Short mmCIF file of C-alpha atoms in Angstrom, two decimals:
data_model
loop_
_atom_site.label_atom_id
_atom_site.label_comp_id
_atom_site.label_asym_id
_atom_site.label_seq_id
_atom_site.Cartn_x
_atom_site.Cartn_y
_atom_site.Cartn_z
CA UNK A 28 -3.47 -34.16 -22.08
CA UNK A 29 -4.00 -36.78 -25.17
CA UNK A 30 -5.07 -39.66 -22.83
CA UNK A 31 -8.98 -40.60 -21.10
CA UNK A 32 -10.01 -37.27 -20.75
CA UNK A 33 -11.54 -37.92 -17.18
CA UNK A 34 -8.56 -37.96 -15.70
CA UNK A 35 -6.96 -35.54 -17.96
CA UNK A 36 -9.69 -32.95 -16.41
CA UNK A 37 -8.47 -34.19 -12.57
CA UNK A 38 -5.46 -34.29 -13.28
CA UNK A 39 -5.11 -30.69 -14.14
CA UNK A 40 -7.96 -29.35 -11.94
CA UNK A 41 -6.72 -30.83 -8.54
CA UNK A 42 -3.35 -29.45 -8.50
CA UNK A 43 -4.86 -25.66 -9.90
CA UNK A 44 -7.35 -26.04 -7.08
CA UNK A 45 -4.81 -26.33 -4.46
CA UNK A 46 -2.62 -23.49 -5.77
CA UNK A 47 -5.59 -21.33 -6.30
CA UNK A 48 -6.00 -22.41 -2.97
CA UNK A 49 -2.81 -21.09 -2.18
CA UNK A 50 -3.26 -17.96 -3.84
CA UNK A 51 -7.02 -16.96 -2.35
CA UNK A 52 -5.29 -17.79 1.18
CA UNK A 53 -2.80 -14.75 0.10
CA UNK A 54 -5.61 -12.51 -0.32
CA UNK A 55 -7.56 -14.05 2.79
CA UNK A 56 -4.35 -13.51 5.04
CA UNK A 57 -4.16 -9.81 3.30
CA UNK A 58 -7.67 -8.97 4.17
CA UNK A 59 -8.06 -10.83 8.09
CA UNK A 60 -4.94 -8.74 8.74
CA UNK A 61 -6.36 -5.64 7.66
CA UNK A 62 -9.20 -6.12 9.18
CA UNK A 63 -7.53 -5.70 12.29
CA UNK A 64 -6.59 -2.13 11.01
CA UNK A 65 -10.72 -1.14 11.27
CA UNK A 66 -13.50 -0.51 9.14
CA UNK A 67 -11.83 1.61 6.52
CA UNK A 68 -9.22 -0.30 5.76
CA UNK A 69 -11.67 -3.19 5.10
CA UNK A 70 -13.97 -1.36 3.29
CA UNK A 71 -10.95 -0.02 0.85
CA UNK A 72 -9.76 -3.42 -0.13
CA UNK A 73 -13.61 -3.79 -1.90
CA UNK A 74 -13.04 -0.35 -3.49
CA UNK A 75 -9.44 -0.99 -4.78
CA UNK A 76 -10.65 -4.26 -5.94
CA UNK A 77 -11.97 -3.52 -9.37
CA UNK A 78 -9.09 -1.14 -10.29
CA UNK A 79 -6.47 -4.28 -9.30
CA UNK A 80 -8.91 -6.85 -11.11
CA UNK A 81 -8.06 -5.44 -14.27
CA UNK A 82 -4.59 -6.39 -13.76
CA UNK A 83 -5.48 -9.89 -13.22
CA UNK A 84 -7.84 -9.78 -15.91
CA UNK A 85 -5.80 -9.15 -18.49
CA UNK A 86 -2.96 -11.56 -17.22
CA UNK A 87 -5.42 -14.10 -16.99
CA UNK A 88 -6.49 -12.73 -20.74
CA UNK A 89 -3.43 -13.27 -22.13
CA UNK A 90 -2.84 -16.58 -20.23
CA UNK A 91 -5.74 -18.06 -21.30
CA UNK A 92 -5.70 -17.20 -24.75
CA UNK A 93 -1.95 -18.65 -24.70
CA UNK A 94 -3.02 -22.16 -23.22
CA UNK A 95 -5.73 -22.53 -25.40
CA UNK A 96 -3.31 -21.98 -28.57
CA UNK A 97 -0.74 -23.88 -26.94
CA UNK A 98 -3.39 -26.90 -26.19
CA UNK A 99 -4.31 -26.85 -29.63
CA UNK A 100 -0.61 -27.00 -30.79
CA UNK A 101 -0.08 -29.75 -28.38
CA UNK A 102 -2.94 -31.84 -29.56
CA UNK A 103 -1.93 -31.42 -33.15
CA UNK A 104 1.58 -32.31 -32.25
CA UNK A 105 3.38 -29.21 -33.25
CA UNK A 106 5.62 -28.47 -30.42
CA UNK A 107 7.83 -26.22 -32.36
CA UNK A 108 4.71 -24.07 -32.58
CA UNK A 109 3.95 -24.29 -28.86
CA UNK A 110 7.18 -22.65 -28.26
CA UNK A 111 6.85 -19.75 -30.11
CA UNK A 112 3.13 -19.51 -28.73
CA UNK A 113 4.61 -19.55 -25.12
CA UNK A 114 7.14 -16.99 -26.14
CA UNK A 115 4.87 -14.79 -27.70
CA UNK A 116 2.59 -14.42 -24.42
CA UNK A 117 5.81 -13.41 -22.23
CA UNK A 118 6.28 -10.43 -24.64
CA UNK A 119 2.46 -9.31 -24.69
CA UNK A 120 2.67 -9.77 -21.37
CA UNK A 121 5.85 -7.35 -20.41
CA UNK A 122 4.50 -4.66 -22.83
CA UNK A 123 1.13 -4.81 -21.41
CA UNK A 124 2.33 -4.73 -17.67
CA UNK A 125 4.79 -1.45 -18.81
CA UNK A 126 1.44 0.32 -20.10
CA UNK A 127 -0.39 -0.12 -17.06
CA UNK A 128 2.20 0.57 -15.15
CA UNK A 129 2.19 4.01 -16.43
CA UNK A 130 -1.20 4.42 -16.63
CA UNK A 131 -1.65 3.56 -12.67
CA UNK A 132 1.08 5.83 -11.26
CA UNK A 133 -0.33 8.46 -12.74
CA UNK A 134 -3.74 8.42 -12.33
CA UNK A 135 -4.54 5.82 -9.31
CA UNK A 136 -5.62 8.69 -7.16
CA UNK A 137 -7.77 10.23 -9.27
CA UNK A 138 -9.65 6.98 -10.29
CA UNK A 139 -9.98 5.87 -6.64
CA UNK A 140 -11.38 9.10 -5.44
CA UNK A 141 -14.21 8.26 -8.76
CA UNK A 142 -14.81 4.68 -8.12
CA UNK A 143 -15.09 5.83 -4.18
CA UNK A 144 -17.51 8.14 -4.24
CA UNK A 145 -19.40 8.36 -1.25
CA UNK A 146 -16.66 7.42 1.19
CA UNK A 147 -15.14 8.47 3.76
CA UNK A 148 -11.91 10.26 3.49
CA UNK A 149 -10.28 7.56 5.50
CA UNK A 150 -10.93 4.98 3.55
CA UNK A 151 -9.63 6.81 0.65
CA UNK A 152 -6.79 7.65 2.20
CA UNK A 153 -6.36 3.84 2.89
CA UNK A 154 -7.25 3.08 -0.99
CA UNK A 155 -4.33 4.86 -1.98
CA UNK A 156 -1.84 3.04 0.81
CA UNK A 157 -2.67 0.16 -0.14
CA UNK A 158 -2.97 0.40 -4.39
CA UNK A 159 0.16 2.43 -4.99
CA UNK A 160 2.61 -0.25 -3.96
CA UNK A 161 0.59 -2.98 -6.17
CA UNK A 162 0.16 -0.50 -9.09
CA UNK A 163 4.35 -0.04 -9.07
CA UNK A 164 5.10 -4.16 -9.29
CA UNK A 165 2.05 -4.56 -11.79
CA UNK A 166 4.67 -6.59 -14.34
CA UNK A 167 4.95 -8.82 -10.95
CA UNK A 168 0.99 -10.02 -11.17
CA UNK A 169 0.81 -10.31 -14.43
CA UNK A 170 3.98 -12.30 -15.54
CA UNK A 171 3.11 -14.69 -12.58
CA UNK A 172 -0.27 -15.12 -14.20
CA UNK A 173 0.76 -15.48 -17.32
CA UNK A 174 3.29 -18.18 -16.21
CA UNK A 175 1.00 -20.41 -14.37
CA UNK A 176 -1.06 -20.39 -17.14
CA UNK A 177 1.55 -21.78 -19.39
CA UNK A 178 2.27 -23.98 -16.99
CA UNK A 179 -1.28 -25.48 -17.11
CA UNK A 180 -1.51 -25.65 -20.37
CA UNK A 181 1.37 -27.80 -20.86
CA UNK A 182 0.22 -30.28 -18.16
CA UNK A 183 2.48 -28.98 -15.81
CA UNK A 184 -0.31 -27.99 -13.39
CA UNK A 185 1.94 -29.69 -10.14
CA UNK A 186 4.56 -26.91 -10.74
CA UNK A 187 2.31 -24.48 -10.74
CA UNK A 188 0.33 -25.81 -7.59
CA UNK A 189 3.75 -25.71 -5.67
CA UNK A 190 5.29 -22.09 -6.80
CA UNK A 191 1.64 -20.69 -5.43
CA UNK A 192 1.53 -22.71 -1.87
CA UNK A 193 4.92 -20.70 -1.56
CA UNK A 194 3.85 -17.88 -2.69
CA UNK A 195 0.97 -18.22 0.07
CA UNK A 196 3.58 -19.08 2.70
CA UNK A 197 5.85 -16.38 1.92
CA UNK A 198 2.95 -13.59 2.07
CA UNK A 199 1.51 -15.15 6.00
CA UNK A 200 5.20 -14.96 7.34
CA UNK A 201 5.77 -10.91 5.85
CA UNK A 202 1.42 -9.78 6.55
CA UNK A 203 1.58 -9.69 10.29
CA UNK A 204 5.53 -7.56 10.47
CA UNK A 205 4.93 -5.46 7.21
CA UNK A 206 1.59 -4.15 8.59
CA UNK A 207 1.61 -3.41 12.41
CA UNK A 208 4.12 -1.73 14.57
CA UNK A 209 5.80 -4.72 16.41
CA UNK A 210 7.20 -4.91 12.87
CA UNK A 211 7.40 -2.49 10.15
CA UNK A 212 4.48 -0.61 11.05
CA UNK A 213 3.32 -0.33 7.36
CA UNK A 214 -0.08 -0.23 7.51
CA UNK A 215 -2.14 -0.99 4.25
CA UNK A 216 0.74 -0.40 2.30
CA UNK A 217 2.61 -2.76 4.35
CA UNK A 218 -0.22 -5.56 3.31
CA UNK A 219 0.33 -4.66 -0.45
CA UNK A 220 4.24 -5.10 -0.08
CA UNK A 221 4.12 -8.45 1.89
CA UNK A 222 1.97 -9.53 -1.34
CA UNK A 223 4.17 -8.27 -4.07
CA UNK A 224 7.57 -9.89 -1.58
CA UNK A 225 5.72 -13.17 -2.10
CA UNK A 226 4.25 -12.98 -5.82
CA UNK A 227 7.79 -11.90 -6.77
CA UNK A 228 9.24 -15.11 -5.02
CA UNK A 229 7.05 -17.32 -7.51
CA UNK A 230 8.15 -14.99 -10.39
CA UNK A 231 12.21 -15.43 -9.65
CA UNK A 232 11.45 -19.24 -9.23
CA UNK A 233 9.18 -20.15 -12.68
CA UNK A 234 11.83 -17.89 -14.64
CA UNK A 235 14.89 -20.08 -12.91
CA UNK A 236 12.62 -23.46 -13.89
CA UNK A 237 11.83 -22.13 -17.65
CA UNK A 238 15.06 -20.54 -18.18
CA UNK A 239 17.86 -21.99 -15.90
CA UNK A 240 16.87 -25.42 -15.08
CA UNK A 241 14.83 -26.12 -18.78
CA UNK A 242 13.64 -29.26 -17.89
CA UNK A 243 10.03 -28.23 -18.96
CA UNK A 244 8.31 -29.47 -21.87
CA UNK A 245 7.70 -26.08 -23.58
CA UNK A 246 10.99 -23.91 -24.54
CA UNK A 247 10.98 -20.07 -24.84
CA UNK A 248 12.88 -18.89 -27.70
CA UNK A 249 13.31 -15.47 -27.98
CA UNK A 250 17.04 -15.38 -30.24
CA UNK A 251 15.42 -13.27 -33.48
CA UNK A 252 11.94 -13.16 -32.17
CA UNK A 253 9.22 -11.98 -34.26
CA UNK A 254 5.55 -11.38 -33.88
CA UNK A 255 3.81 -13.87 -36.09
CA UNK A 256 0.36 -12.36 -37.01
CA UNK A 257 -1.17 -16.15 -36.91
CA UNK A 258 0.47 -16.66 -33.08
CA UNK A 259 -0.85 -13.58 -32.25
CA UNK A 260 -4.80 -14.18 -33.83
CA UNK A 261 -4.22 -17.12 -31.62
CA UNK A 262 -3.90 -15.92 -28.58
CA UNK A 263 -5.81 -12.31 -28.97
CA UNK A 264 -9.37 -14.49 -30.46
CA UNK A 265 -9.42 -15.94 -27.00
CA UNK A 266 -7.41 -14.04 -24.70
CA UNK A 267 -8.75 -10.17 -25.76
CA UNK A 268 -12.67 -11.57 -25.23
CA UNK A 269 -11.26 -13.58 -21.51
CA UNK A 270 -9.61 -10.09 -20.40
CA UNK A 271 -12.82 -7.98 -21.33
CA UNK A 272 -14.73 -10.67 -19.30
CA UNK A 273 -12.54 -9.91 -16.21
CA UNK A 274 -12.44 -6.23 -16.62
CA UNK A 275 -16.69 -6.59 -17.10
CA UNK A 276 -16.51 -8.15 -13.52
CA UNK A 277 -14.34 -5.33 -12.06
CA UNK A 278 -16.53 -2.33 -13.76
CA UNK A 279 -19.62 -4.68 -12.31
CA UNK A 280 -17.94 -4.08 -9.02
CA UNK A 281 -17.73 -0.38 -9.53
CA UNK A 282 -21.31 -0.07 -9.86
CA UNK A 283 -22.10 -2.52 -6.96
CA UNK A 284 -19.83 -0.48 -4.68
CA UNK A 285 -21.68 2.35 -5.61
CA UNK A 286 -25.30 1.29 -4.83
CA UNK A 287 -24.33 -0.86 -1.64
CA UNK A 288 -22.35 2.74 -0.59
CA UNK A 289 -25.94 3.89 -1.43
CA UNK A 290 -28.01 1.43 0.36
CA UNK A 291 -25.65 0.35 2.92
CA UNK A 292 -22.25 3.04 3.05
CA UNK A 293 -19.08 1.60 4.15
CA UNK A 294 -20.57 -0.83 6.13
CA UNK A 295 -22.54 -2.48 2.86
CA UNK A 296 -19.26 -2.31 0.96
CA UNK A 297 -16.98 -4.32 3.62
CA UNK A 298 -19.75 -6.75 3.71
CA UNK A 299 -19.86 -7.59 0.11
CA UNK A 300 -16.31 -7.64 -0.42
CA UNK A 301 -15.34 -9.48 2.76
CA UNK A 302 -18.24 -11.93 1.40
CA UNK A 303 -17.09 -12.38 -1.86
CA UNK A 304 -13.26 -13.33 -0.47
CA UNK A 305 -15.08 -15.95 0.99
CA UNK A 306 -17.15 -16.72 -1.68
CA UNK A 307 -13.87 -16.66 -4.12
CA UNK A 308 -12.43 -19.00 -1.71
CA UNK A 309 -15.16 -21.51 -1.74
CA UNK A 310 -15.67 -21.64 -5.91
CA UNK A 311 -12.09 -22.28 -6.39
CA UNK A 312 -12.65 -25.86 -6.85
CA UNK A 313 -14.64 -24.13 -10.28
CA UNK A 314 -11.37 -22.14 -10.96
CA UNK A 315 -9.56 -25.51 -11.00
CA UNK A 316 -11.75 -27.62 -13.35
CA UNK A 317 -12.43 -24.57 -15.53
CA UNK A 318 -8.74 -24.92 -16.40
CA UNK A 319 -8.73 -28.24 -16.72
CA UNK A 320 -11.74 -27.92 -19.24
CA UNK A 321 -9.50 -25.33 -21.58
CA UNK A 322 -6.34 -27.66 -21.77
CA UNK A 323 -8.31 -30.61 -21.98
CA UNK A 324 -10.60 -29.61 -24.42
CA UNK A 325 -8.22 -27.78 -26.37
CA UNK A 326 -5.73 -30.18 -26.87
CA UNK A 327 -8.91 -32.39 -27.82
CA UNK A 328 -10.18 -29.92 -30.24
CA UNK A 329 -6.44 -29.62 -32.24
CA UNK A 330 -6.87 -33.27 -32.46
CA UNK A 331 -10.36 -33.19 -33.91
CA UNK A 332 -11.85 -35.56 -31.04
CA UNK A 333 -15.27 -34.17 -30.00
CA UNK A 334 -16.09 -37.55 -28.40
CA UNK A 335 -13.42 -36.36 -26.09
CA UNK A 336 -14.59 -32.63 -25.48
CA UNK A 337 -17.66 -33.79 -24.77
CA UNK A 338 -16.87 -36.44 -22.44
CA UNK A 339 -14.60 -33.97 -20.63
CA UNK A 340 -16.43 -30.85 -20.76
CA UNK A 341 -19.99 -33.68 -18.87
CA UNK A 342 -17.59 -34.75 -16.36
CA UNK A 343 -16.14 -31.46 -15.66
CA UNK A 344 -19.83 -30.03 -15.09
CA UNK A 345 -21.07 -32.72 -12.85
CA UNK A 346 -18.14 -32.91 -10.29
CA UNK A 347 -18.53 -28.71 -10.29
CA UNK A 348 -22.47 -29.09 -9.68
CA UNK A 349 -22.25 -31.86 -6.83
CA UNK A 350 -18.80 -29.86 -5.47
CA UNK A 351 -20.92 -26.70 -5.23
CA UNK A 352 -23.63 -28.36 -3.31
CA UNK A 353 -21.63 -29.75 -0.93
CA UNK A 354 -20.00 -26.45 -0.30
CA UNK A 355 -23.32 -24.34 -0.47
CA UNK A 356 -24.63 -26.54 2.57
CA UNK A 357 -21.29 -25.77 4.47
CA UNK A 358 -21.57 -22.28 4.07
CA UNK A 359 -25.31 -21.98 4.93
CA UNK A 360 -24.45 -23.77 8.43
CA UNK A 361 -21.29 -22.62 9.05
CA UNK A 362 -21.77 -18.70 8.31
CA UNK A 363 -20.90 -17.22 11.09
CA UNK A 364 -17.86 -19.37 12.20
CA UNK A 365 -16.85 -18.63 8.48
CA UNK A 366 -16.65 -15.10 8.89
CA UNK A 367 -15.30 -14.64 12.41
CA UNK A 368 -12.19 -13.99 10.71
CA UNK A 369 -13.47 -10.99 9.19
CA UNK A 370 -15.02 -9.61 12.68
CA UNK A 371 -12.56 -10.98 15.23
CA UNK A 372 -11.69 -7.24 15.86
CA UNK A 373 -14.38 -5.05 18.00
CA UNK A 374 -14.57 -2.19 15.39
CA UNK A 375 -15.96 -5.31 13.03
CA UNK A 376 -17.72 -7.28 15.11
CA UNK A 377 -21.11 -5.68 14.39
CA UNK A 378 -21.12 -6.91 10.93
CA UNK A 379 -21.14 -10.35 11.25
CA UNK A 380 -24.59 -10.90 11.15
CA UNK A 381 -24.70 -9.16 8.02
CA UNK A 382 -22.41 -11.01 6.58
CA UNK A 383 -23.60 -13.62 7.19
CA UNK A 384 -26.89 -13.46 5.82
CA UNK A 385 -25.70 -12.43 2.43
CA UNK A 386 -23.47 -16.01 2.32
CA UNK A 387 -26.34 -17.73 3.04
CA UNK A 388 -28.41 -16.54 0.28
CA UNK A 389 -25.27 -16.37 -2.35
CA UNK A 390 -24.86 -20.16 -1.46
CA UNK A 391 -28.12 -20.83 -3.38
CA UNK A 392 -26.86 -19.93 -6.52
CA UNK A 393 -23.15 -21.52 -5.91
CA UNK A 394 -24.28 -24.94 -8.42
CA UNK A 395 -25.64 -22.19 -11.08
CA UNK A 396 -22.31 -20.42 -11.18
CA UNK A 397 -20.30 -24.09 -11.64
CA UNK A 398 -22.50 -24.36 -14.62
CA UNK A 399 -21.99 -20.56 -16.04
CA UNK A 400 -18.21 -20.80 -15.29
CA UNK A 401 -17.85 -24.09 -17.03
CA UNK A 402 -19.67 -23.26 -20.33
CA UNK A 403 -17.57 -20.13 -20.26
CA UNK A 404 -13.97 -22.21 -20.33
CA UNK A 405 -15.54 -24.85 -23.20
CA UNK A 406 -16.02 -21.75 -24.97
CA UNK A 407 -12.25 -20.71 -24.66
CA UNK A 408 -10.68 -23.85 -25.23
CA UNK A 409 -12.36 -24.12 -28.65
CA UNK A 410 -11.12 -20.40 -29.51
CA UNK A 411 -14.97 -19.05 -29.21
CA UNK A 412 -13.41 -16.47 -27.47
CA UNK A 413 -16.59 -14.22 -28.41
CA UNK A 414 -19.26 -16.36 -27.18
CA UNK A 415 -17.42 -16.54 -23.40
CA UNK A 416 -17.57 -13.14 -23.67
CA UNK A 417 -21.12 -12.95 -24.28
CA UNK A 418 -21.54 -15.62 -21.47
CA UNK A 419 -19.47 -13.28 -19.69
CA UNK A 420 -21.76 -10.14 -19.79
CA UNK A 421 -25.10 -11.70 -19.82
CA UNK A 422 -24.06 -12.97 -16.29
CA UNK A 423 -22.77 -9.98 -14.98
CA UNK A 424 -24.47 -7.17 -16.57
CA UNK A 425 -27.81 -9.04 -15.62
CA UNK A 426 -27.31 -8.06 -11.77
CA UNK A 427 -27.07 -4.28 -12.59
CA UNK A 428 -30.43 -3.74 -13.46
CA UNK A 429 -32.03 -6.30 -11.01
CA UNK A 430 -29.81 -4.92 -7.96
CA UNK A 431 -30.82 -1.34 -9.17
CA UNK A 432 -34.06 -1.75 -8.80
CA UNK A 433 -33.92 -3.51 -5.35
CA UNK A 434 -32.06 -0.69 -4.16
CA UNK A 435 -34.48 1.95 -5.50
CA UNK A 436 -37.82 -0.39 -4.13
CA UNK A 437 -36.47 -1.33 -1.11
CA UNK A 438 -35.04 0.03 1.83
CA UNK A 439 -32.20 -2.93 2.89
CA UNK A 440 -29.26 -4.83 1.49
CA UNK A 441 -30.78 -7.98 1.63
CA UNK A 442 -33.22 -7.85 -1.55
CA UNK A 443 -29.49 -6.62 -2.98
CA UNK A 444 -28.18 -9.77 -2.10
CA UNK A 445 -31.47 -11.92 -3.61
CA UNK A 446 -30.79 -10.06 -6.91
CA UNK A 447 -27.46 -11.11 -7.44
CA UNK A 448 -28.36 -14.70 -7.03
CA UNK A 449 -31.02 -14.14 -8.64
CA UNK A 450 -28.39 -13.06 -11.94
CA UNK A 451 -26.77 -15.72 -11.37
CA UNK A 452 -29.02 -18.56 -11.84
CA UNK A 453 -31.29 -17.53 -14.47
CA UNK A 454 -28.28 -16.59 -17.08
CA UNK A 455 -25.96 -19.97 -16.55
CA UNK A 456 -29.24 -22.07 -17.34
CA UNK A 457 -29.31 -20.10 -20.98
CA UNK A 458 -26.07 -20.23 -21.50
CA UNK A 459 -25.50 -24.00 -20.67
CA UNK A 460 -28.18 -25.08 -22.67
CA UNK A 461 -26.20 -22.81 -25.39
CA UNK A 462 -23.11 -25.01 -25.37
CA UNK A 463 -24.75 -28.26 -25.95
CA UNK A 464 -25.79 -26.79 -29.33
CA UNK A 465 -22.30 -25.65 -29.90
CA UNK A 466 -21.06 -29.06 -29.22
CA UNK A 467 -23.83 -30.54 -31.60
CA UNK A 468 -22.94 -28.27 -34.58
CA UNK A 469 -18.88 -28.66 -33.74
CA UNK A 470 -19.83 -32.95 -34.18
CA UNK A 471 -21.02 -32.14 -37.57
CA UNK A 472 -18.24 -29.89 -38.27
CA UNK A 473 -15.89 -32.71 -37.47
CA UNK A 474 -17.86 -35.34 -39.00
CA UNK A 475 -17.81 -33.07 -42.66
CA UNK A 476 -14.06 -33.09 -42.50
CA UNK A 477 -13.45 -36.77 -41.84
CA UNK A 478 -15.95 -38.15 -44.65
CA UNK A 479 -13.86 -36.57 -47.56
CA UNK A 480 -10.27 -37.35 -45.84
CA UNK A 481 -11.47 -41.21 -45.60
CA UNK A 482 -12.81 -40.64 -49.24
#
């Protein structure tokens, strides 16, 4: 964490690759089993998407937030500080997952039925099989995600890579039995339960290493806890701005289901969602160095070393770019053997081509996104919470209106599929030429404070 940041940013964004790995294989296995189930079931993992995306987003709000204050503490050397930082995002964390909990079993139907319009009754139906059992283990989700993140933040990115790769394991064994008759018979809801089974495996384990075992850095001390307003700044400055940015994606979603149930039905829907699984699969790699860059440069930025953020955040963005081409090439040749997993089944099988034309043209802007993604976690690490936020919606918000109006010019999905590359790429060029003048101003920040300490 303190060391040559080059290998700081590896050696934190390997092991989160392969345990986001791990977890994107859970929701791979989830959705090739389903698939099996038909068209509707497919096509109801896209629409309960955006409702369960909030649930990660503000996990990964909270997390966030909590390893950038934690990096911070680290690099300034106050662990005691780091504790109570750690301990305050497990209590956020259970109060927020005990709101939502509520909120879900109450009105889940309701909201499905809204963000669903224009289905077909059985793929509501399905919806609500397979969102009630995740909406009752919310607190599951989101203290895993919370976890991990503390995990990361205090270099510990190896546990956290091996907790997940069970997790993964777990869920493969239980998908198959939980969901078809030679088993349990469960249907969608069986899928949901063999994913909570195997996210509460990881939960029971990271409590037993923090709590039982102890033999982490950070300590959770929660004998006469307190909120401390300047713990919780901390974490909220960055982690309320990173949770809007996920929940921006998921309402994004919303309106994308909407116009591809407009332009395409159910058939457009499965297609984008079974394309962006893949497409979440292959940017993980982005997922994994975008960590790296908010521990890195956090813990860089408590010790007021901006040679060191900078040198971290370069690296970070030109192993992401050269990563993404690599993988942009695969997925243009490979398409089709790619998705066979989505359309081994008969009642899927006529989508393939369709799916795999829209990979092929979201590859092109696969190097733009390393670029957006890693200007959004510089942002976080140095508590700019705001301006990732910003990033954030600029990105996202910038499809609605371009996608809109292929939909109402054209007559087909793909000029729906050219728009959102299209608001991809020309966004993440602003906004990375943004944080080089945030890095500029943040030298001469630094370089004020040092002349009157040497004085």
């Amino acid at each position: 964490m303190l060391g040559d940041p080059k290998k700081a940013i590896l050696a934190i964004a390997v092991p989160t690759t392969v345990a986001l790995v791990a977890q994107s294989v859970t929701s791979l296995i989830n959705a090739v089993w389903v698939a099996g189930l038909g068209r509707d079931a497919l096509a109801a993992i896209g629409i309960v998407f955006p409702i369960f995306f909030i649930v990660i987003g503000i996990s990964n709000g909270i997390g966030i937030g909590a390893a950038s204050a934690i990096g911070k503490r680290i690099g300034a050397e106050n662990k005691a500080e780091a504790d109570r930082t750690a301990a305050h995002a497990i209590v956020l964390i259970l109060i927020a997952s005990a709101v939502l909990t509520v909120l879900f079993l109450l009105f889940l139907e309701p909201i499905l039925r809204l963000i669903g319009l224009g289905a077909g009754e059985g793929t509501i139906q399905e919806c609500i099989n397979y969102a009630f059992p995740l909406a009752a283990f919310t607190f599951v989700f989101m203290i895993v995600g919370v976890m991990s993140s503390i995990l990361r933040s205090e270099g510990a990115a190896k546990r956290s890579m091996y907790i997940l790769v069970l997790s993964a394991v777990i869920n493969l064994i239980l998908d198959p039995f939980f969901i078809y008759d030679y088993g349990l018979g469960w249907g969608m809801a069986g899928a949901a339960m063999a994913t909570v089974t195997a996210e509460g495996v990881a939960m029971v384990v990271m409590i037993y290493w923090y709590f039982v075992k102890k033999d982490l850095y950070l300590k959770f001390k929660f004998k006469g806890f307190r909120f401390e307003s300047p713990i919780i700044k901390d974490i909220f400055k960055v982690g309320i701005p990173a949770a809007l940015q996920m929940m921006m994606i998921s309402v994004v979603s919303v309106f994308m289901n909407l116009m591809l149930l407009h332009t395409g039905g159910d058939d457009g829907v499965a297609i984008y969602s079974s394309d962006w699984r893949i497409l979440s699969i292959l940017t993980i790699p982005l997922s994994g160095i975008s960590a790296g860059i908010v521990s890195v440069c956090a813990a860089a930025y408590g010790a007021k070393r901006h040679d060191k953020i900078r040198t971290a955040y370069t690296y970070a963005i030109k192993i992401a770019v050269i990563l993404m081409i690599g993988v942009a090439a695969i997925a243009v040749v490979f398409a089709p053997l790619i998705l066979y997993v989505f359309t081994y089944d008969p009642h899927t099988e006529y989508l393939r081509d369709g799916m795999a034309e829209f990979l092929r043209i979201a590859a092109v802007f696969l190097p733009f996104m390393a670029i957006g993604m890693a200007a959004e976690s510089l942002f976080q690490s140095l508590g700019m919470g705001v301006k990732a936020l910003i990033s954030t919606i600029v990105r996202n918000l910038f499809m609605l209106p371009v996608c809109y109006l292929a939909m109402v010019t054209t007559s087909g999905l793909t000029y729906i599929w050219w728009g959102i590359t299209i608001s991809e790429i020309i966004p993440s060029s602003f906004i990375a030429l943004w944080t080089f003048i945030v890095l500029r101003t943040l030298m001469k920040e630094f370089a004020a404070e040092k002349k009157p300490a040497e004085t």
